[in-house]
XYZ file of C-alpha atoms in Angstrom:
180
model
C 52.520 150.724 137.843
C 52.133 147.389 139.534
C 49.949 146.260 136.712
C 52.525 147.291 134.133
C 55.193 145.291 135.960
C 52.928 142.267 136.034
C 52.239 142.607 132.291
C 55.956 142.989 131.608
C 56.723 139.913 133.725
C 54.014 137.850 131.993
C 55.237 139.065 128.590
C 58.735 137.899 129.459
C 57.481 134.456 130.522
C 55.379 134.086 127.368
C 58.357 135.201 125.245
C 60.641 132.626 126.874
C 57.994 129.910 126.405
C 57.485 130.847 122.737
C 61.238 131.003 122.134
C 61.691 127.556 123.687
C 58.877 126.138 121.584
C 60.158 127.787 118.391
C 63.702 126.500 118.904
C 62.400 122.990 118.816
C 62.001 120.093 121.133
C 64.344 117.760 119.249
C 61.738 116.429 116.831
C 62.959 118.407 113.808
C 66.686 117.916 114.320
C 68.649 114.816 115.249
C 69.396 114.537 118.926
C 72.866 115.400 120.162
C 73.533 111.737 121.046
C 73.987 109.775 117.824
C 71.640 106.763 117.911
C 72.619 103.202 117.120
C 73.416 102.240 113.513
C 70.509 101.190 111.315
C 72.411 100.478 108.081
C 75.778 99.033 107.077
C 77.061 99.810 103.585
C 80.102 98.227 101.897
C 81.958 100.098 99.189
C 82.533 99.341 96.389
C 79.322 97.299 96.189
C 80.547 95.432 93.080
C 84.015 94.898 91.649
C 86.179 92.601 89.543
C 89.501 91.384 90.942
C 92.236 89.363 89.221
C 93.434 86.262 91.104
C 96.237 87.159 93.541
C 95.294 90.860 93.409
C 93.841 92.706 96.375
C 90.974 95.140 96.804
C 90.326 97.325 99.860
C 86.657 97.337 100.865
C 85.298 99.919 103.310
C 82.254 99.612 105.525
C 80.175 102.490 106.856
C 77.509 102.388 109.556
C 74.802 105.058 109.465
C 71.916 105.871 111.802
C 68.264 106.556 110.996
C 69.136 110.190 110.235
C 71.765 109.187 107.654
C 74.608 110.249 109.928
C 77.778 108.159 109.978
C 78.187 106.351 113.282
C 81.856 106.375 114.232
C 83.711 103.866 116.362
C 81.849 100.881 114.931
C 83.906 97.705 114.540
C 83.062 95.427 111.626
C 83.464 91.684 111.282
C 84.420 90.778 107.705
C 83.610 87.445 106.053
C 83.930 85.796 102.640
C 81.075 83.684 101.344
C 83.535 81.371 99.579
C 87.174 81.288 100.707
C 88.112 79.182 97.649
C 87.327 82.294 95.560
C 88.388 85.175 97.855
C 89.578 85.755 101.399
C 89.143 88.934 103.448
C 91.160 90.094 106.434
C 89.931 91.912 109.547
C 90.389 95.318 107.900
C 88.418 94.563 104.701
C 91.360 93.752 102.414
C 90.163 91.137 99.907
C 92.557 88.821 98.045
C 91.413 86.915 94.952
C 92.169 83.205 95.341
C 90.352 81.462 92.469
C 88.053 82.376 89.607
C 84.377 82.747 90.517
C 81.799 84.977 92.182
C 81.772 85.706 95.908
C 79.870 87.822 98.390
C 81.943 89.587 101.042
C 80.102 90.891 104.100
C 80.768 93.390 106.876
C 78.675 92.953 110.026
C 78.241 95.297 112.997
C 75.505 95.646 115.621
C 73.569 92.798 114.001
C 73.481 94.604 110.636
C 75.190 93.351 107.469
C 76.456 95.133 104.355
C 77.510 93.241 101.217
C 79.831 93.512 98.234
C 79.461 91.262 95.188
C 82.873 90.442 93.706
C 83.922 88.611 90.566
C 87.364 87.032 90.698
C 88.910 86.384 87.278
C 91.914 84.301 86.286
C 94.942 86.131 84.940
C 94.996 86.240 81.150
C 98.233 86.274 79.157
C 98.218 89.535 77.249
C 101.829 90.115 76.208
C 104.907 88.099 75.414
C 108.239 89.873 75.705
C 111.077 88.217 73.774
C 114.664 89.154 74.548
C 116.866 90.052 72.920
C 114.512 92.022 70.696
C 116.718 91.563 67.637
C 119.225 88.890 66.568
C 121.507 88.707 63.567
C 122.308 85.166 62.429
C 124.866 85.023 59.650
C 125.455 81.344 59.051
C 122.855 78.714 58.327
C 122.428 76.510 61.392
C 123.752 79.161 63.752
C 121.812 79.297 67.028
C 121.140 81.856 69.694
C 119.295 81.848 72.979
C 116.005 83.763 73.187
C 113.995 84.295 76.340
C 110.236 84.803 76.315
C 108.287 86.163 79.271
C 104.493 85.993 79.376
C 102.698 88.797 81.250
C 99.072 89.069 82.385
C 96.595 91.961 82.161
C 98.141 93.521 85.282
C 101.652 93.372 83.778
C 102.819 90.598 86.105
C 105.003 87.745 84.869
C 103.014 84.522 84.566
C 105.325 81.843 85.888
C 102.998 78.967 85.059
C 103.275 79.586 81.326
C 106.291 78.213 79.553
C 107.476 78.420 75.992
C 109.436 75.176 75.640
C 111.665 73.991 72.813
C 113.916 75.654 70.318
C 113.116 77.812 67.381
C 114.182 76.631 63.959
C 115.099 79.481 61.632
C 114.598 78.540 57.997
C 116.631 80.015 55.113
C 113.507 81.927 54.026
C 113.546 83.827 57.317
C 110.563 81.988 58.778
C 111.030 80.283 62.068
C 109.196 77.508 63.775
C 109.119 76.247 67.287
C 107.062 73.732 69.265
C 103.682 74.999 70.602
C 102.901 76.605 73.918
C 102.228 74.479 76.910
C 100.797 75.123 80.353
C 102.447 73.637 83.425
């Protein structure tokens, strides 16, 4: 009986040892403590922004296991502040046409976004009123024209100067466009 107890005791010890070994020693799974970041990624990695528009960039730090490391603070920087500026939260504002690299740095690691800043392009001209009835030759009326860019914003630096001359044939002429 003593021998059976000893065998039972040894079996229990071997079972505990095998169970501990089978459950792993931390080499097959990431450790409970998340290690330091090994990579910083900025998203989106590439984008096009119209001057005066903004774009929110996000930075993510990951460890060697691909896990996101939380609580990391990033330092944002623009490679050319004449083209784009970035605030401390990753909000980029287009300043002038060109290409720029915006970086986010943490723990000595840097992630990058390549941005193209484009000038606003006039895409529509809205003339008001949209219809005018002129009965007498030489009669005049005031028209207003507003130039808008690809984002639908009024472009203040464009001006349509002069008056329109309505001819008896129905054709009208006016001096050309100018840029301030």
